[in-house]
Coordinates of C-alpha atoms in Angstrom, one line a residue:
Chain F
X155 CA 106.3 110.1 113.0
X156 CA 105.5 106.4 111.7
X157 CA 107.9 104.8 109.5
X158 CA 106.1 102.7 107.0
X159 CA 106.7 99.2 107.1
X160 CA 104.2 97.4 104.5
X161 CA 107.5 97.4 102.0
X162 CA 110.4 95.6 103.1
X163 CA 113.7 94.4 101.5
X164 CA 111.9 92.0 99.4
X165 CA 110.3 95.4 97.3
X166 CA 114.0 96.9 98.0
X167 CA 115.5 93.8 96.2
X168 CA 113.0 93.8 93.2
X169 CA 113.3 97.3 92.7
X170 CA 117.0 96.8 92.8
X171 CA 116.9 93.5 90.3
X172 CA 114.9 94.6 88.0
X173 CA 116.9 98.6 87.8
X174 CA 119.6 96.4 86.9
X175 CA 118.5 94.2 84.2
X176 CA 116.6 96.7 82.5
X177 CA 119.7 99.5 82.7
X178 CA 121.8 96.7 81.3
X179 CA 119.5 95.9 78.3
X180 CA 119.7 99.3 77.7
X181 CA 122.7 100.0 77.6
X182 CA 123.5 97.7 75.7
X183 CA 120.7 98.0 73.0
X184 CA 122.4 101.4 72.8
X185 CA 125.6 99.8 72.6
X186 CA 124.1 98.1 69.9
X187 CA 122.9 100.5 67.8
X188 CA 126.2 102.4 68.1
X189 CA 128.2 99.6 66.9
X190 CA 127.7 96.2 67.9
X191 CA 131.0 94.4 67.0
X192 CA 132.8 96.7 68.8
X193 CA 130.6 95.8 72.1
X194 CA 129.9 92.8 71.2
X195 CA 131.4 91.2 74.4
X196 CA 129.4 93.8 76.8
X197 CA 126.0 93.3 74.8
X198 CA 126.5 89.4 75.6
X199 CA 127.3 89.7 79.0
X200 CA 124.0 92.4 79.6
X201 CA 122.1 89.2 78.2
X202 CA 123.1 87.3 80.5
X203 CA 121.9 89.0 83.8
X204 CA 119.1 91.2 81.8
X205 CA 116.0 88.8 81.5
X206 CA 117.3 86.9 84.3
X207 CA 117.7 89.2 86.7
X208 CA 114.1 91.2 85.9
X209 CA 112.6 88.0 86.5
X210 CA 114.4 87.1 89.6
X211 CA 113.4 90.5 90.9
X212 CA 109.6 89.9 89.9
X213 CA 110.3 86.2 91.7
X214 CA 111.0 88.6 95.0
X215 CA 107.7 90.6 94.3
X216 CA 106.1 87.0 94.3
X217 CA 107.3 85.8 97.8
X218 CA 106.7 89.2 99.4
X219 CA 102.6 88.7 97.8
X220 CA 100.7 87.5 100.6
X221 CA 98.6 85.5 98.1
X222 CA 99.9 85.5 94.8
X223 CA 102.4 83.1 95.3
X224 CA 99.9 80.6 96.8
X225 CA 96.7 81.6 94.1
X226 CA 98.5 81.9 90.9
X227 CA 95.4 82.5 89.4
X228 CA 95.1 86.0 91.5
X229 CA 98.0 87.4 89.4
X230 CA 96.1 87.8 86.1
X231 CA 93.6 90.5 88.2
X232 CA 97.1 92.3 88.4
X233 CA 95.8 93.8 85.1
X234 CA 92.5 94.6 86.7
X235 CA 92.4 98.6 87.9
X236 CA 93.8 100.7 85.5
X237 CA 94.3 103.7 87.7
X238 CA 97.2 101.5 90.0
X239 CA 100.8 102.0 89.0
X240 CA 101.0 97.7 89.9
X241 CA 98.7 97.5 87.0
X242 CA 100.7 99.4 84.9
X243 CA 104.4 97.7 86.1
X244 CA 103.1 94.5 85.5
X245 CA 102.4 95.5 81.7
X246 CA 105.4 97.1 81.0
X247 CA 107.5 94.3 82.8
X248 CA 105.5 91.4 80.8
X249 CA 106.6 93.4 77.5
X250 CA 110.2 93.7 78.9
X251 CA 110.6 90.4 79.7
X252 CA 109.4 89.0 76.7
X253 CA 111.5 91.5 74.2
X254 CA 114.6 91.1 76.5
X255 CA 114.3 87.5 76.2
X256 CA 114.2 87.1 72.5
X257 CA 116.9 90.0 72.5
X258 CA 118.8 88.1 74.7
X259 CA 118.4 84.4 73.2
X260 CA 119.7 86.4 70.0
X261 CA 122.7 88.1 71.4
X262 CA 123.5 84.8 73.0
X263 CA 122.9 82.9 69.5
X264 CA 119.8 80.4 70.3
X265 CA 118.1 82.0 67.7
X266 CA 118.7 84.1 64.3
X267 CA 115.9 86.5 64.8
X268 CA 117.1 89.8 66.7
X269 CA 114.0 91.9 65.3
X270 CA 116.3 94.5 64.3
X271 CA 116.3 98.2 65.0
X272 CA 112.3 97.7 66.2
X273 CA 113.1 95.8 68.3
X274 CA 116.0 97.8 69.9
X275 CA 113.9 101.2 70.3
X276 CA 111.3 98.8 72.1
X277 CA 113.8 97.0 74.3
X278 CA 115.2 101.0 74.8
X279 CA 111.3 102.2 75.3
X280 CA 110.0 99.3 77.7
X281 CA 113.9 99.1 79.5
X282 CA 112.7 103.1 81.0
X283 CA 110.1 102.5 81.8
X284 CA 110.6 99.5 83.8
X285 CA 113.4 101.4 85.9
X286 CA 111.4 104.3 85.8
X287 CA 107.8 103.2 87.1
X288 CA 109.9 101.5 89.9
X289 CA 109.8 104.7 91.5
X290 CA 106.3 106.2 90.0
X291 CA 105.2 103.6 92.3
X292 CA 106.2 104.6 95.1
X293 CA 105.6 108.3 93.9
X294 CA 101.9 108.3 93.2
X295 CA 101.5 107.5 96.9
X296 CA 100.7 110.8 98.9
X297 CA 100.7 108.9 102.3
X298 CA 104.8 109.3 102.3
X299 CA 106.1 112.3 101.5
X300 CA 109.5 111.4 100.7
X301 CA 108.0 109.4 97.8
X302 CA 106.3 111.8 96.6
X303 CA 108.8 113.3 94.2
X304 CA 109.7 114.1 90.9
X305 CA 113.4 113.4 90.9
X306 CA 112.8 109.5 92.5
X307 CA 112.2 108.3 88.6
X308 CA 114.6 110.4 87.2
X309 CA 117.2 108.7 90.4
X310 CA 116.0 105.6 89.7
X311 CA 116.3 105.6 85.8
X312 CA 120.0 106.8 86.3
X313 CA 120.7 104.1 89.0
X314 CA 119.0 101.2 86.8
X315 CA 121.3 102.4 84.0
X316 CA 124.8 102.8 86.4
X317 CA 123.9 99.8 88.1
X318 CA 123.4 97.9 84.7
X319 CA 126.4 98.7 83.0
X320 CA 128.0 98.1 86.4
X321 CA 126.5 94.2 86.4
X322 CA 127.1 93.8 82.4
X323 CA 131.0 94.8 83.0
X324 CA 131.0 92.4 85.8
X325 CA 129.8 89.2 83.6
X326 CA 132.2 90.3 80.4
X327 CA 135.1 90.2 83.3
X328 CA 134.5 87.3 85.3
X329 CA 133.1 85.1 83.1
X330 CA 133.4 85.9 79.7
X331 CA 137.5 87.1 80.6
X332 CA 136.8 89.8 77.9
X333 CA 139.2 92.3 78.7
X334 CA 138.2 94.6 76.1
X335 CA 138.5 98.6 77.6
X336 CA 135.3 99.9 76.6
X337 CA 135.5 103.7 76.6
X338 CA 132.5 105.2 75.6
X339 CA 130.5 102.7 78.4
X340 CA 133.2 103.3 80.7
X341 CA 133.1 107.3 80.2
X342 CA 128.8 107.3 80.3
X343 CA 128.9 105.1 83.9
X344 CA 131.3 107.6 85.5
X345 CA 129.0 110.7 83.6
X346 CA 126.5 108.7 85.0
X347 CA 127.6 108.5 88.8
X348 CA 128.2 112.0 89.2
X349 CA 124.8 113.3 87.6
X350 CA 123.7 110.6 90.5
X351 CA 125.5 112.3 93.0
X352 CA 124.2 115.6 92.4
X353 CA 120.8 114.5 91.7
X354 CA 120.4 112.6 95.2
X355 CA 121.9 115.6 96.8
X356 CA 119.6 118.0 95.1
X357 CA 116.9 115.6 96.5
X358 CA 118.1 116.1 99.9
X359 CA 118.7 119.7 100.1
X360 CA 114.8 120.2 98.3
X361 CA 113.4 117.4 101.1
X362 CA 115.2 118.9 104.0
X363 CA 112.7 122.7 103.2
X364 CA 109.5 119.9 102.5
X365 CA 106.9 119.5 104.7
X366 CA 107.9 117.4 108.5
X367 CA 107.5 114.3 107.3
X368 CA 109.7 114.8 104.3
X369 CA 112.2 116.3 106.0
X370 CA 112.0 113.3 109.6
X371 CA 112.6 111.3 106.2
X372 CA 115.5 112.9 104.7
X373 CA 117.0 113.5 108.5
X374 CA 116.7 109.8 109.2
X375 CA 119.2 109.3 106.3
X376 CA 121.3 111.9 106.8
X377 CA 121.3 111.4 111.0
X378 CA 119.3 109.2 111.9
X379 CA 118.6 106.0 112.5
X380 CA 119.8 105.1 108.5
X381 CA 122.7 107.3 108.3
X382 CA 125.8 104.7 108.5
X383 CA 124.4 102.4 105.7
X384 CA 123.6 105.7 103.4
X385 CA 126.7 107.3 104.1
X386 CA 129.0 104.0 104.3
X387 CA 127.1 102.1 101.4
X388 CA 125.5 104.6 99.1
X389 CA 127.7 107.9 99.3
X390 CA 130.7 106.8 99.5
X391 CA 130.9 103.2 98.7
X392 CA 128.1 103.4 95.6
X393 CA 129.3 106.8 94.3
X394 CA 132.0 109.1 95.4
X395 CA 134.6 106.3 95.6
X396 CA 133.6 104.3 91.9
X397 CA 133.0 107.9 90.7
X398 CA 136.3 109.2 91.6
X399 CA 137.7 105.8 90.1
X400 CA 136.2 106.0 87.1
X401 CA 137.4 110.3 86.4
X402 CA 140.9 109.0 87.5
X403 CA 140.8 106.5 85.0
X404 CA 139.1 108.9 82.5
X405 CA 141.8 111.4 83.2
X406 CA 144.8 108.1 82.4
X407 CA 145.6 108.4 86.0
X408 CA 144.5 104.8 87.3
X409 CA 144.3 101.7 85.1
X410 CA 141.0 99.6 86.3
X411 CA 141.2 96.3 84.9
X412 CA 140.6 92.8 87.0
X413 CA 140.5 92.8 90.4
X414 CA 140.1 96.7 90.5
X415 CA 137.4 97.1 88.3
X416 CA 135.1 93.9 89.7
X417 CA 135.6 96.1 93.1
X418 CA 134.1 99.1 91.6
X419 CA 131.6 97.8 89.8
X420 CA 130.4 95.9 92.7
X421 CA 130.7 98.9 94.9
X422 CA 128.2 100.7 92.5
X423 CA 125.6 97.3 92.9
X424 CA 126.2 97.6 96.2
X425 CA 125.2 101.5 96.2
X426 CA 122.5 100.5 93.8
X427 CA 120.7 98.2 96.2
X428 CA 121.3 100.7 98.9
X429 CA 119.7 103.3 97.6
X430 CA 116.4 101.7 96.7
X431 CA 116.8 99.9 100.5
X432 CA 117.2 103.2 102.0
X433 CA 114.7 105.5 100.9
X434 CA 111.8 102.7 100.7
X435 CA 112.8 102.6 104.6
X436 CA 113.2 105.9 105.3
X437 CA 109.2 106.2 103.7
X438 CA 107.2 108.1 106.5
X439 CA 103.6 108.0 106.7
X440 CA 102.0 111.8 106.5
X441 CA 100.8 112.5 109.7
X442 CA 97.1 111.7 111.0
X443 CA 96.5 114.2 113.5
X444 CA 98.3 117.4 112.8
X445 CA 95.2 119.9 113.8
X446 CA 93.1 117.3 116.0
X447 CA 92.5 120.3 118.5
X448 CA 91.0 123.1 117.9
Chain K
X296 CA 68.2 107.8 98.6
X297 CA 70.9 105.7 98.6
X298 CA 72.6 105.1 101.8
X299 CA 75.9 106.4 103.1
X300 CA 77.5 105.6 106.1
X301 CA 79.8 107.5 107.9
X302 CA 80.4 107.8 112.0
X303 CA 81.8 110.9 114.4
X304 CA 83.0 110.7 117.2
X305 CA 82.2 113.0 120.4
X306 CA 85.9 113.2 121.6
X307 CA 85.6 114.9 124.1
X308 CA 83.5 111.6 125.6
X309 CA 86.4 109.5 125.0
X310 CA 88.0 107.9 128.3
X311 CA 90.3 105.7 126.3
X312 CA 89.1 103.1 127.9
X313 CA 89.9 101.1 125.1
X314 CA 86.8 98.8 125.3
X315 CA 86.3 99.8 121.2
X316 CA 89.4 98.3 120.4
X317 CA 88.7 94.7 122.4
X318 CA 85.6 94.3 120.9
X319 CA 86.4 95.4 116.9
X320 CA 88.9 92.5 117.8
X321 CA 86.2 90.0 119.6
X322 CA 83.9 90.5 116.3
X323 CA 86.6 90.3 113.6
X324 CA 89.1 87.9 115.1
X325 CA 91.7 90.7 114.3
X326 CA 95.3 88.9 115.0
X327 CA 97.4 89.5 118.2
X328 CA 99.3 92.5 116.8
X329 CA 97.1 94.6 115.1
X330 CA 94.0 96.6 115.7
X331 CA 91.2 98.2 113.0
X332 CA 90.5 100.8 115.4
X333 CA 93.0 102.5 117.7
X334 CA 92.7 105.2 120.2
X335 CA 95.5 108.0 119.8
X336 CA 96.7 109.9 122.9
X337 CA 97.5 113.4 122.8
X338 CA 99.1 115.0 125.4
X339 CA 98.9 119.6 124.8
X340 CA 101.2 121.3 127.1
X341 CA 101.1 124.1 125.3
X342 CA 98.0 124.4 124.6
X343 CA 96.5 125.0 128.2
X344 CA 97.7 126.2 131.6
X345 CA 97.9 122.6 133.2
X346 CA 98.9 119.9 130.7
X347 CA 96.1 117.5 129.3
X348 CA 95.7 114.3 127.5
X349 CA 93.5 114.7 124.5
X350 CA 92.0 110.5 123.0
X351 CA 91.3 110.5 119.8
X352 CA 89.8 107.2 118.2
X353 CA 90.2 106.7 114.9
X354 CA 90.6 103.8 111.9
X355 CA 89.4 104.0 108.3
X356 CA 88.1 106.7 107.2
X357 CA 85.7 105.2 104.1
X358 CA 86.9 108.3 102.2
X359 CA 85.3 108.9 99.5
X360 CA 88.2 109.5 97.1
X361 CA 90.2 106.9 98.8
X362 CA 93.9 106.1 97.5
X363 CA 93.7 102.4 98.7
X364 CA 91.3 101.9 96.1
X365 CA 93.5 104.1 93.6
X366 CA 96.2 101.9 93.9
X367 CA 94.7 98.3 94.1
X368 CA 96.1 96.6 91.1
X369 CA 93.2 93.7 91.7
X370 CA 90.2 95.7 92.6
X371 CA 89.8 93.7 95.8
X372 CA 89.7 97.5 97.9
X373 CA 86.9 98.9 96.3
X374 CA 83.9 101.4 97.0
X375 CA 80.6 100.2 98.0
X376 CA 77.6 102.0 96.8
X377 CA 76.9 102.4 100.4
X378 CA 80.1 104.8 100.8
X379 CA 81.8 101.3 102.9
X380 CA 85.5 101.0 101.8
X381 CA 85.9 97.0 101.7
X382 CA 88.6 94.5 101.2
X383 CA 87.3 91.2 99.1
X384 CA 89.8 89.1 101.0
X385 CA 89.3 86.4 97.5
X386 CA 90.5 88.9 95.2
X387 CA 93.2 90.4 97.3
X388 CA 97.1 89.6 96.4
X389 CA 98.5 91.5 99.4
X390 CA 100.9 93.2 97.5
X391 CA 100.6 95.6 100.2
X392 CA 99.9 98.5 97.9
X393 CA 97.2 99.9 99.9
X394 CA 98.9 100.1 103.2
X395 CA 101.4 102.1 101.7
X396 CA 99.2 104.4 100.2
X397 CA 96.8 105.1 103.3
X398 CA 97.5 108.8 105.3
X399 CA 95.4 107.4 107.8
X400 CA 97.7 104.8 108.9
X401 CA 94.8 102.3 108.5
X402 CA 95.7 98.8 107.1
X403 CA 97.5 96.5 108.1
X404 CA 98.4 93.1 106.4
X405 CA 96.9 89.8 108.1
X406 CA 99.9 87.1 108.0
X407 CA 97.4 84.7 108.9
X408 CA 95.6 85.0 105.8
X409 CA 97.8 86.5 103.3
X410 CA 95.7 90.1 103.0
X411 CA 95.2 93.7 103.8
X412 CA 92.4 94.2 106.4
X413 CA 90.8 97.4 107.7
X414 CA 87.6 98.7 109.8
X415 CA 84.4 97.2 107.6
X416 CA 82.0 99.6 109.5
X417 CA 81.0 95.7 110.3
X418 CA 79.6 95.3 106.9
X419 CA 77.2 92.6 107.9
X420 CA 75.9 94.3 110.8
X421 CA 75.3 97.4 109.5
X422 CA 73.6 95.7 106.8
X423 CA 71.0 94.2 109.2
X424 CA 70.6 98.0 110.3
X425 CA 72.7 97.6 113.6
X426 CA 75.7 99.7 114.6
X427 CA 79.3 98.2 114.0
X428 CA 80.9 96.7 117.2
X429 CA 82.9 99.4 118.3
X430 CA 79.9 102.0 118.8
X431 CA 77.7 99.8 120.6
X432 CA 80.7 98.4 123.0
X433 CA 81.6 102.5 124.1
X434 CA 80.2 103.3 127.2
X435 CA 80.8 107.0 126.7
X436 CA 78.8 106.7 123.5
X437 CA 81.6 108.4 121.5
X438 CA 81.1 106.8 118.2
X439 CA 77.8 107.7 116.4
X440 CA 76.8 105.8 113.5
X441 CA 75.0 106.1 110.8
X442 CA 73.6 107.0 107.3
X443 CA 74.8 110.4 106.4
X444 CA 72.2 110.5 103.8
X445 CA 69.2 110.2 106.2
X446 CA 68.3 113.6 107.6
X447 CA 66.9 111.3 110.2
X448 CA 69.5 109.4 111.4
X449 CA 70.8 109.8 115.1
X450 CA 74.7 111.1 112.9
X451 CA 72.9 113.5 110.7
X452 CA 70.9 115.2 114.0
X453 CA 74.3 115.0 115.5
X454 CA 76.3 116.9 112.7
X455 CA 73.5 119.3 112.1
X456 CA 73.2 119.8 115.7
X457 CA 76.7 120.9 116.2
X458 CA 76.7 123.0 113.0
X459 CA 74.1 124.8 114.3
X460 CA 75.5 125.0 117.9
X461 CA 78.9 125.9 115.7
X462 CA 81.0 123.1 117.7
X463 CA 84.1 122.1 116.2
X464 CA 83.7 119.3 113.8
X465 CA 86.2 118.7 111.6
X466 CA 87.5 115.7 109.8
X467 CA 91.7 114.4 109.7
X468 CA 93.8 115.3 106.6
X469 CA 91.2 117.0 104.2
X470 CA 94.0 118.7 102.5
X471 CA 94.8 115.6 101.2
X472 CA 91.9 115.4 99.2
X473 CA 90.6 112.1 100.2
X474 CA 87.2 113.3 101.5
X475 CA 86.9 110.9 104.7
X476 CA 83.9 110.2 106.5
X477 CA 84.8 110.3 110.2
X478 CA 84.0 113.1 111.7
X479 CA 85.0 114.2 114.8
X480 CA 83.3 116.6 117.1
X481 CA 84.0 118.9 120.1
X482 CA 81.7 119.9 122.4

């Protein structure tokens, strides 16, 4: 079995980047909707890392480009085959990033136009979709298997969402020092984590009866070569131990505030990364020669 | 009739003598660690009484339903008319797309240059009607090129031949739906 190596950490880290700025601006044009003064303080701090951090991802894409980054003028073809899922990420992210930004420069009062509830469905609409076709891209490709999935999008819409919220709570603690409990947001990121959890695990147990290369994939995780990092930084790290947190907290058992709750949150960006890390690594090519006699 | 080119492979002529490999790379100045055609060694136990090693060659497959083209965001992979799958290195990003999205296993990305790169079938060579460099470097005469849609032509006597003889021919992956044009044959 070959594990593919034309996607490194640099498409681990964009993936990653981008999950989290969108999932924040969602979030908090949710938030928003719901009732801004109450989350005012969260919907300030997703503006900070949401635009920023999609276009720090994309900045990732750009080194990893073998080109692009030297013939700028190669990047407007990116629009050029409408059947390639890069053709369609680079539309919905150019829409993103421009609603995102004149959602944030509102939020963060450089200008007095926020666009209103328009504007929120499309920051909502385009937000999805940017997590989502994260992982439609790797999906559409039949070469790997492990990819080739249904729940990946789903996962990776979830994660982008956690992961958001996560980086948002971060930036209203540690910079803004708004400690405002939030308890709807605080309630949806632990609802959140555990509909992770039993979504990845669902993905295991359904690649583990796939075909070989699916399941050398899944194994490698599990087992192999990957298992420490998915065990050490995604299971336990990014979700059973925040997840667990958070319910305690839920339940009144455990007050996260400060130091505790920049821990978890972290863990969860931590998991975040880790997960799209992992299963872009674990990506197996189908194999070439299964009935080459005969 | 329009042309379309395709090759097969006699495998069972195959010493893996690796001699198609050197000179793809002599013609195409293919960097140190990569190849566009490789030669993939079997060995079948179970298959026989004694063990045996089995070589298969293989590269691109100029499918005709090809993924790397499906996924190109900049059309630089692209089908010819004349069935060749070819990178326009100008056009090409190397977002990396492509050799991600290949069963065959058949890209690689040039550092050197900042793109994807594959077997061409030697596009200029077979343009001037000659074989690529692979096929007329094999001493065993494994590799058989040529324009499928030519009744004629030394691969279309060949496939007909070992219809007709009912050989195995068979091509890698067809479940996949790509519809390659390498065909291997056993005689």
């Amino acid at each position: 079995m070959e594990f593919q190596e034309a996607f490194e950490w640099y498409v681990a880290a964009y993936l990653f980047l981008a999950g989290v700025g969108a999932g924040a601006i969602v979030a908090a044009a949710l938030a928003d909707m719901y009732d801004r003064e109450k989350y005012l303080s969260f919907i300030k701090a997703a503006s900070v890392i949401g635009m920023p951090l999609v276009s720090i991802g994309i900045g990732f894409l750009y080194i990893d480009l073998g080109q692009g980054f030297w013939k700028p003028w190669l990047l407007i073809l990116l629009f050029a085959n409408p059947t390639s899922a890069i053709t369609w990420g680079t539309a919905i992210l150019t829409l993103f990033t421009l609603f995102s930004l004149v959602y944030g420069a509102y939020n963060l009062g450089f200008i007095k136009f926020s666009g209103g509830n328009t504007m929120r469905w499309l920051l909502i609409i385009t937000g999805v979709l940017t997590a989502g076709y994260t992982a439609v891209l790797l999906g559409v490709l039949k070469a790997i298997p492990f990819w080739h999935q249904t729940a990946l999008p789903i996962l990776f819409i979830i994660s982008a969402t956690s992961t958001g919220i996560s980086g948002a709570m971060l930036v209203k603690e540690v910079f803004f020092k708004n400690h405002d409990h939030l308890g709807k947001i605080e309630s949806t990121h632990m609802y959140l984590l555990i509909l992770e959890i039993f979504l990845l695990a669902g993905m295991f147990l359904i690649a583990l009866q796939g075909v070989p290369e699916m399941k050398y994939s899944a194994m490698s995780l599990l087992t192999g070569k990957f298992a420490l990092e998915f065990w050490l930084f995604l299971v336990f790290g990014g979700l059973l131990i925040p997840a667990v947190a958070f319910a305690l907290a839920e339940g009144g058992k455990m007050k996260i505030s400060g130091g505790k709750l920049v821990l978890f949150e972290v863990l969860v960006l931590v998991g975040g990364y880790f997960l799209r890390h992992l299963i872009i690594h674990a990506g197996v090519y189908t194999q070439k020669f299964t009935e080459y006699l005969h | 009739m329009q042309k379309k080119f395709g090759m097969a492979y006699i495998v069972d002529r195959c010493v893996d003598c690796k001699a198609c490999m050197v000179a793809c790379k002599a013609e195409w100045d293919v960097p140190e660690d990569h190849f566009r055609t490789h030669i993939h060694t079997g060995i079948k136990p179970e298959k026989r009484e004694k063990p045996s090693m089995d070589f298969l060659p293989h590269q691109c497959n100029h499918c005709d339903v090809a993924p790397c083209v499906t996924v190109c965001p900049t059309k630089a992979s692209h089908k010819r008319e004349d069935g060749i799958v070819f990178v326009t290195r100008s056009k090409c990003v190397g977002c990396k797309y492509c050799i991600a999205s290949c069963p065959y296993d058949a890209r690689f990305f040039n550092h050197d240059i900042g793109v994807a790169e594959k077997c061409t079938f030697c596009l200029p060579r077979a343009l001037e009607g000659k074989e690529p460099a692979c096929a007329t470097t094999c001493p065993g005469n494994v590799r058989v090129f040529g324009d499928l849609n030519d009744p004629e032509s030394e691969i279309s006597v060949l496939l007909k031949d070992a219809a007709e003889k009912r050989l195995n021919v068979w091509k890698l992956r067809t479940d996949l739906g790509t519809e390659p044009n390498i065909f291997y044959v056993k005689k």
